[in-house]
Short mmCIF file of C-alpha atoms and ligand atoms in Angstrom, two decimals:
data_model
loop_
_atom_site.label_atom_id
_atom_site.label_comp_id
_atom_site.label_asym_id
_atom_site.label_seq_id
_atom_site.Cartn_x
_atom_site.Cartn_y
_atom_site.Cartn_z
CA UNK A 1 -20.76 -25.75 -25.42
CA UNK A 2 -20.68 -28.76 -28.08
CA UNK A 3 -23.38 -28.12 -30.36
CA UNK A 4 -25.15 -32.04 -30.98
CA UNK A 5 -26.42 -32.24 -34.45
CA UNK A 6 -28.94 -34.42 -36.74
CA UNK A 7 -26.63 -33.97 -39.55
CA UNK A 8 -22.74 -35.68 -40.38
CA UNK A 9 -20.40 -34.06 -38.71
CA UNK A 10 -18.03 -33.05 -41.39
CA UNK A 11 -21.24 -32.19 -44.13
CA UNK A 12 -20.23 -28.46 -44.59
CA UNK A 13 -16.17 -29.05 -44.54
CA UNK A 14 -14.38 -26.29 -45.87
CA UNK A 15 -16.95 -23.96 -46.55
CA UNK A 16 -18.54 -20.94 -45.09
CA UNK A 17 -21.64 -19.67 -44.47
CA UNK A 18 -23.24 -16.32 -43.31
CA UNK A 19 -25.72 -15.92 -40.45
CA UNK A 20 -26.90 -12.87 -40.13
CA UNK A 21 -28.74 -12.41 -35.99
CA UNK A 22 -25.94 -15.15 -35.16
CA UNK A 23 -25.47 -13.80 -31.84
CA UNK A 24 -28.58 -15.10 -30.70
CA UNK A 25 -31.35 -17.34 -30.47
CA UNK A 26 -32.16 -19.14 -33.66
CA UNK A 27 -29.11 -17.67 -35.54
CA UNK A 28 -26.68 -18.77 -32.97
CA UNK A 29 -28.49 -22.09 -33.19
CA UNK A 30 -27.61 -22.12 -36.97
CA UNK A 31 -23.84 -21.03 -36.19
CA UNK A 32 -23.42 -23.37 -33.83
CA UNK A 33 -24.97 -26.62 -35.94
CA UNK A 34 -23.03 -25.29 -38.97
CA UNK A 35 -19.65 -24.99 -37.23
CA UNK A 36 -20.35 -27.96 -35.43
CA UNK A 37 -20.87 -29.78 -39.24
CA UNK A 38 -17.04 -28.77 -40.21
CA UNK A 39 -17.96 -25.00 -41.47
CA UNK A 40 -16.41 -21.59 -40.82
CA UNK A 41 -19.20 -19.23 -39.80
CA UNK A 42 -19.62 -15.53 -40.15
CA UNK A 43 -22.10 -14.16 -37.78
CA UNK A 44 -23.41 -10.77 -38.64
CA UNK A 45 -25.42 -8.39 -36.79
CA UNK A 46 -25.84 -5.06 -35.56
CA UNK A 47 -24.42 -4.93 -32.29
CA UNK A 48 -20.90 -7.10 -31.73
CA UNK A 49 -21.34 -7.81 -27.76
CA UNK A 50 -23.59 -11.03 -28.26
CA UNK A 51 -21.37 -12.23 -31.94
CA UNK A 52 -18.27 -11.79 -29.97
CA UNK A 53 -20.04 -14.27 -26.94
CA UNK A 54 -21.29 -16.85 -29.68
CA UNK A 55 -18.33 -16.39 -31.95
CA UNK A 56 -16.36 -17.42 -28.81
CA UNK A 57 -18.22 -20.17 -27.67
CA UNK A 58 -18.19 -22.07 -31.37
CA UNK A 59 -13.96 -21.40 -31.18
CA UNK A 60 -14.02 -22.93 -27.86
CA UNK A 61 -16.22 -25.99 -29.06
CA UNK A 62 -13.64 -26.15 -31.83
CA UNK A 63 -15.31 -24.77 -34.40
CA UNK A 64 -14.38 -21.85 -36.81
CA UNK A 65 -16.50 -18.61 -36.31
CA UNK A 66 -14.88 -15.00 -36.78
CA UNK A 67 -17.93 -11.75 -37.04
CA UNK A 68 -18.65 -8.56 -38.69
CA UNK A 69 -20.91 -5.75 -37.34
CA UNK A 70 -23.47 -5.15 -40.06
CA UNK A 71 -27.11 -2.76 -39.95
CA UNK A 72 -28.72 -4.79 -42.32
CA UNK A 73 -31.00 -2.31 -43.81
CA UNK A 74 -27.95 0.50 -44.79
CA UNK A 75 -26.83 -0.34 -48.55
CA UNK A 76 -22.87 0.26 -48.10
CA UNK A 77 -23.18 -1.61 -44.99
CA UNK A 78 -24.23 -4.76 -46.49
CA UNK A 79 -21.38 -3.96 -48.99
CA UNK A 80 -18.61 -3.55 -46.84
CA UNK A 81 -19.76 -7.17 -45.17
CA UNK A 82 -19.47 -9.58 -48.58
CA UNK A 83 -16.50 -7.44 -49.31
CA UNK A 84 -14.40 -8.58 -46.10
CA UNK A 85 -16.07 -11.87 -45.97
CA UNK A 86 -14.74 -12.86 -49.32
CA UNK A 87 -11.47 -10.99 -49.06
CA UNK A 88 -11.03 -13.31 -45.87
CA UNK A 89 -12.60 -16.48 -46.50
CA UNK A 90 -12.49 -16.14 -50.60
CA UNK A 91 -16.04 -17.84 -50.82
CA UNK A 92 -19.55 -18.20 -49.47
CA UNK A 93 -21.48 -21.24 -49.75
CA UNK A 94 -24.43 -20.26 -47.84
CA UNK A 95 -26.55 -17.62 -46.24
CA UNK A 96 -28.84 -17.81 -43.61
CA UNK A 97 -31.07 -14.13 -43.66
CA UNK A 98 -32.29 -14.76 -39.86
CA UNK A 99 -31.99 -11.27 -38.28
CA UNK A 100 -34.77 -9.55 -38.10
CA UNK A 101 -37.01 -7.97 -35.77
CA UNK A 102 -40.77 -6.60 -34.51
CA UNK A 103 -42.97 -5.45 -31.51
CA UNK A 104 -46.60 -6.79 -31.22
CA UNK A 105 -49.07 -3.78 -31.58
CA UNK A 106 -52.25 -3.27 -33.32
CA UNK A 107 -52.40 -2.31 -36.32
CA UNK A 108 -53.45 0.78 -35.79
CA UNK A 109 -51.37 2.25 -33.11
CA UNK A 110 -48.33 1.27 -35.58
CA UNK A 111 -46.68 4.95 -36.62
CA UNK A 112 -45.17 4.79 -39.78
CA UNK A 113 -41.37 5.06 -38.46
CA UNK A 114 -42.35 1.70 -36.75
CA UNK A 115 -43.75 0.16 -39.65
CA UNK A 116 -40.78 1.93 -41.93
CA UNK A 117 -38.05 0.11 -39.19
CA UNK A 118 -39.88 -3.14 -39.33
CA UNK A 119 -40.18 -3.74 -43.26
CA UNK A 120 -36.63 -2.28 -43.66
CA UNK A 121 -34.95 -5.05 -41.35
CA UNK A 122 -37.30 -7.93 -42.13
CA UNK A 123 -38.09 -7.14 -46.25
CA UNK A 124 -35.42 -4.57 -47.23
CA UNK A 125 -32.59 -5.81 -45.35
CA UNK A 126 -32.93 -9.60 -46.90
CA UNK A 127 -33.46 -8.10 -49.66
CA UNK A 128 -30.12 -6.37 -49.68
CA UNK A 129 -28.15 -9.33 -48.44
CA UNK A 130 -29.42 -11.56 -50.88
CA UNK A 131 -28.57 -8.73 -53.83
CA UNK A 132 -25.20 -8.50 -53.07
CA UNK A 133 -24.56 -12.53 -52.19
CA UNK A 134 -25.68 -12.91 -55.97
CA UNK A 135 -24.02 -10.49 -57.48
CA UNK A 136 -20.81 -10.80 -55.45
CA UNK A 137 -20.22 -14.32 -55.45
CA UNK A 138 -23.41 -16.58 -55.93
CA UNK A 139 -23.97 -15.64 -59.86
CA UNK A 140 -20.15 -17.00 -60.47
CA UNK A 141 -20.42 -20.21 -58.01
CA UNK A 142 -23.68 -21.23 -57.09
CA UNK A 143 -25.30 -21.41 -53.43
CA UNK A 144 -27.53 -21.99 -51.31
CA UNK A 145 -29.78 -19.30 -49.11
CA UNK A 146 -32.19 -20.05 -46.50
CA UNK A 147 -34.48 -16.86 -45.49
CA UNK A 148 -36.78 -16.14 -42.29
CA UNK A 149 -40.81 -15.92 -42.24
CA UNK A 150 -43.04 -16.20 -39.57
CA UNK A 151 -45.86 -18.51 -39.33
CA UNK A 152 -48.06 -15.90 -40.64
CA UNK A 153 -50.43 -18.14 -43.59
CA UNK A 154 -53.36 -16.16 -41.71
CA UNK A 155 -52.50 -13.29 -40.85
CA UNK A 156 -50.62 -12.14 -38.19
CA UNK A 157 -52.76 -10.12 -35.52
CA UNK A 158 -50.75 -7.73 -33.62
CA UNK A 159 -47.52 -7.85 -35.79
CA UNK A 160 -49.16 -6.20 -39.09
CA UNK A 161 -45.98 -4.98 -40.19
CA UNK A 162 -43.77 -8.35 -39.47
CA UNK A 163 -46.36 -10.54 -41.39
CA UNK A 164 -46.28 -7.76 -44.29
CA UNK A 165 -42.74 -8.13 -44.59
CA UNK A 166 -42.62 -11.94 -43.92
CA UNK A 167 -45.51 -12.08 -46.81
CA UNK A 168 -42.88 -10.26 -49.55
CA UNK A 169 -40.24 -12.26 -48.29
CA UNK A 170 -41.80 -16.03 -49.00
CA UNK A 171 -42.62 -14.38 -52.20
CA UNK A 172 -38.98 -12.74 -52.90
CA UNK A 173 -37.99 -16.17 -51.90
CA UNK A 174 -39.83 -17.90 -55.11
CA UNK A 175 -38.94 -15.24 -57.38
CA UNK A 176 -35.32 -15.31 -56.70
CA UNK A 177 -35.51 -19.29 -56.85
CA UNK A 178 -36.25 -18.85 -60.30
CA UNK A 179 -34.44 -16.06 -61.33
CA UNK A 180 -31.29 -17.44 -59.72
CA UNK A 181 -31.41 -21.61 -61.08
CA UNK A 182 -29.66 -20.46 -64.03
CA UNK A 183 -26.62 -19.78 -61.13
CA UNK A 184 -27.14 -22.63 -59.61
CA UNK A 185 -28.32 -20.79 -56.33
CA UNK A 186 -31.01 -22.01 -53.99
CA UNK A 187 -33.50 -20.09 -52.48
CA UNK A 188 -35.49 -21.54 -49.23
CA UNK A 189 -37.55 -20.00 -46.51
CA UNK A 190 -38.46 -21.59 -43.04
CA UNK A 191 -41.55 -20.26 -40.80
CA UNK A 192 -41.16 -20.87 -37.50
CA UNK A 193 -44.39 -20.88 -35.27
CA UNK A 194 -43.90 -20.10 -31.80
CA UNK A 195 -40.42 -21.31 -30.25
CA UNK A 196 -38.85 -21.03 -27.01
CA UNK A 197 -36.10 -18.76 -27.92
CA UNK A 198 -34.58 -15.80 -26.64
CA UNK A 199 -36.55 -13.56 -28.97
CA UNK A 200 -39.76 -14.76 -26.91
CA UNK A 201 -38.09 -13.13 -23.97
CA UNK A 202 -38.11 -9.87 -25.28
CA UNK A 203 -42.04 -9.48 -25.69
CA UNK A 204 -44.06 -7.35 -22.66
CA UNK A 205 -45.30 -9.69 -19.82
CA UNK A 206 -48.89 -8.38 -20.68
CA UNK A 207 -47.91 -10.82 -24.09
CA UNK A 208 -47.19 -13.60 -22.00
CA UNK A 209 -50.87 -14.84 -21.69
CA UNK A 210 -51.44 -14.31 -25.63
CA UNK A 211 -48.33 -16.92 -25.81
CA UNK A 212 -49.63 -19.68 -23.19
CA UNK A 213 -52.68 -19.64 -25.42
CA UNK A 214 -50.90 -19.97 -28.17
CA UNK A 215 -49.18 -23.34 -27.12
CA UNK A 216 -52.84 -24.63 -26.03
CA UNK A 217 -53.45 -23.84 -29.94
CA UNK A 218 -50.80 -25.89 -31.50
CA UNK A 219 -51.88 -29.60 -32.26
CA UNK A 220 -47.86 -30.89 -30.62
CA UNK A 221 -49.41 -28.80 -27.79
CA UNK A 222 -45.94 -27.23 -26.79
CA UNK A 223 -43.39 -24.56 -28.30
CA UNK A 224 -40.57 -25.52 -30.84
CA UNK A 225 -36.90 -25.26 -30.36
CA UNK A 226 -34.38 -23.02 -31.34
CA UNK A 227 -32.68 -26.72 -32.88
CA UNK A 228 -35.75 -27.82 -34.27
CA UNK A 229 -35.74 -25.00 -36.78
CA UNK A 230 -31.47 -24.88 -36.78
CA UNK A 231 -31.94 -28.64 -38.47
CA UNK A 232 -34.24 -27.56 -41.34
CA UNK A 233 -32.13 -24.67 -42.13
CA UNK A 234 -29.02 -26.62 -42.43
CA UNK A 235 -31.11 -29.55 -44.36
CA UNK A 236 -31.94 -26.56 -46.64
CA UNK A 237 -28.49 -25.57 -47.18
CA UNK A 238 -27.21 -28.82 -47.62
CA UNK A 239 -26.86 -31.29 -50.77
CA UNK A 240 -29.80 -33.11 -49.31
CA UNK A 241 -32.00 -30.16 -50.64
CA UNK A 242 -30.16 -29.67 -53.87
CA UNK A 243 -33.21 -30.19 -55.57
CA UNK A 244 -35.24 -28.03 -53.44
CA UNK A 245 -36.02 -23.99 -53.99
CA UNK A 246 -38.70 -21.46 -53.86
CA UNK A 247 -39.65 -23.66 -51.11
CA UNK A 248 -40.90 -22.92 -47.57
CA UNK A 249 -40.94 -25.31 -44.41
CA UNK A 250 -43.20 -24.37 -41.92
CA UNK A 251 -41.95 -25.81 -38.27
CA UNK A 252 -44.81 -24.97 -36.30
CA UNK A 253 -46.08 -28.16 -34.63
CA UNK A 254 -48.99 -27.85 -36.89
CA UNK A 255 -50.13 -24.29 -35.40
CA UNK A 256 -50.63 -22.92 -39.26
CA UNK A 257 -53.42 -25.62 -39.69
CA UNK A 258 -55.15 -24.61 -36.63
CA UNK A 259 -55.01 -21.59 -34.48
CA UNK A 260 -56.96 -18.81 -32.09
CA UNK A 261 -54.54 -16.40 -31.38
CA UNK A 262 -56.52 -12.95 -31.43
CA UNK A 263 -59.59 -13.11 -29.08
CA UNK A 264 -62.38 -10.94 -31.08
CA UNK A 265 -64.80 -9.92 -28.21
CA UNK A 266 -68.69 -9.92 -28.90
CA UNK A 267 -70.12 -6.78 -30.85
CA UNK A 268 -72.62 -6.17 -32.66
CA UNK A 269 -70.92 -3.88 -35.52
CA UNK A 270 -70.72 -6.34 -38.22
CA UNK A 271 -72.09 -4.79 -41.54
CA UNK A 272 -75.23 -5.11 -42.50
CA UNK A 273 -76.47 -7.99 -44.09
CA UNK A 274 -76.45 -8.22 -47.87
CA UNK A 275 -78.95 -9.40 -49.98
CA UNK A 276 -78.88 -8.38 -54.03
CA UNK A 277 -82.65 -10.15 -54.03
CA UNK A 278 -85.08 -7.53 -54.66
CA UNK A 279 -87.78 -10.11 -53.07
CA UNK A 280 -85.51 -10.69 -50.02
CA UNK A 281 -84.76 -7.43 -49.60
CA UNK A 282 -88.26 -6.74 -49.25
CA UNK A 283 -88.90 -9.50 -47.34
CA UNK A 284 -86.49 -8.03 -44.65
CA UNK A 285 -87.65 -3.96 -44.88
CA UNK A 286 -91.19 -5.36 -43.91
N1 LIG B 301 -30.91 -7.70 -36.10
C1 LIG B 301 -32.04 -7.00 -35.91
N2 LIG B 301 -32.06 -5.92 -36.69
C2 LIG B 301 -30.90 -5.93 -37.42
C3 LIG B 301 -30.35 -5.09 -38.40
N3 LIG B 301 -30.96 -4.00 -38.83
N4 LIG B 301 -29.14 -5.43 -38.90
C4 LIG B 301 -28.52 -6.52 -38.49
N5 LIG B 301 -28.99 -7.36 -37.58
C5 LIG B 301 -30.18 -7.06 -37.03
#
């Protein structure tokens, strides 16, 4: 399972970097393209059967690659991850916050444990990761960290709670982009619009025609790939973006500048209409 990438092949030599998801879809995209460029990736997630499968495949590619189970969203958790990453590897040049996680639902069928379990993983738990990369290594030697949106410039009809958390994490992303130059430490975000990854799998089959419409809605009039938004991750971690942070890159085929993803049927409850005319007003009672 070589892993074929944009970038040269020995870019990220020596150094290691921190996926969280990496078992999977986009993450294990990342691993694999960052391995494949000459680094030793840590994969981190919350269950070890899919970080063991990727881990292996990058060793057997030739690549470096060891993992750490890791809930995202518990405190001592996060911890106890930088604390055996750097006690084995003695540095981290990069992280890459891509786990995360939602279920499409209106908004208001979302109960609040949902919308607590959502935020926590998508908002809290970058949060968390990017604390304790700072203060634990970052602050002392500079880096660079990539986090994960959705394209969600809109709104984000049926996944209130993702875009919510997406929204205070491109703005976490600036703030920490300026609190953190003084360190030298990066801070990027990439939104992915709708890509053909194994996350997609995972949605109900009633979603399935809400998604075919949604390719008919991009202008590239098909889905992105899991590389596709791998290569502007690792062009965000790498020295070609040194000058780059606070910055988000949508990848989205130019869905975010045009879109119909949530079908409102006819009605006829808009509010009434509003005049502050007296004379109009008027005009309208008689
Ligand atoms: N992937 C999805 N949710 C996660 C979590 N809470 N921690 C780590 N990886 C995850």
């Amino acid at each position: 399972m070589h892993y074929r990438s944009i970038f040269r092949n020995d870019l990220f030599s020596g150094q290691t970097y921190l996926v969280t998801g990496g078992g999977t879809g986009i993450g294990r995209a990342v691993a694999h393209e960052l391995a494949s460029l000459g680094a030793h990736v840590v994969l981190a997630a919350r269950t070890e059967e899919n970080l063991i499968k990727t881990a292996t495949e990058i060793r057997e590619a030739g690549g470096a690659a060891s993992h750490v189970v890791c809930n995202i969203r518990e405190e001592e958790q996060v911890a106890a991850l930088f604390e055996r990453v750097l006690a084995e590897r003695g540095a981290l040049h990069g992280l890459v916050n891509n786990a995360g996680g939602q279920f499409v639902s209106p908004a208001e069928t979302i109960s609040l444990k949902g919308w607590r379990a959502v935020v926590e993983t998508n908002l809290t738990g970058t949060f968390l990761m990017c604390r304790v990369a700072f203060n634990r290594h970052m602050e002392a030697h500079g880096g660079a960290i990539v986090n994960m949106l959705i394209e969600m410039w809109r709104g984000f009809p049926g996944m209130a709670h993702s875009a919510a958390a997406r929204a205070g994490i491109e703005n976490l992303t600036k703030t920490l982009a300026v609190e953190w130059a003084r360190a030298g430490v990066r801070v990027n975000a990439v939104a992915p619009g709708l890509i053909a990854s194994s996350g997609l799998d995972r949605y109900p089959e009633a979603v399935r025609p809400m998604i075919e419409q949604n390719v008919r809605d991009i202008p590239l009039k098909r889905m992105g790939t899991e590389a596709e938004v791998s290569a502007a991750i690792v062009f965000l971690l790498s020295p070609a973006a040194a000058f780059i942070t606070g910055e988000s890159i949508r990848i989205d085929g130019g869905g975010s500048l045009w879109r119909k993803t949530w079908e409102v049927a006819e009605h006829g409850n808009a509010p009434a209409e509003y005049s502050g005319y007296l004379e109009e007003k008027k005009l309208v009672d008689s």
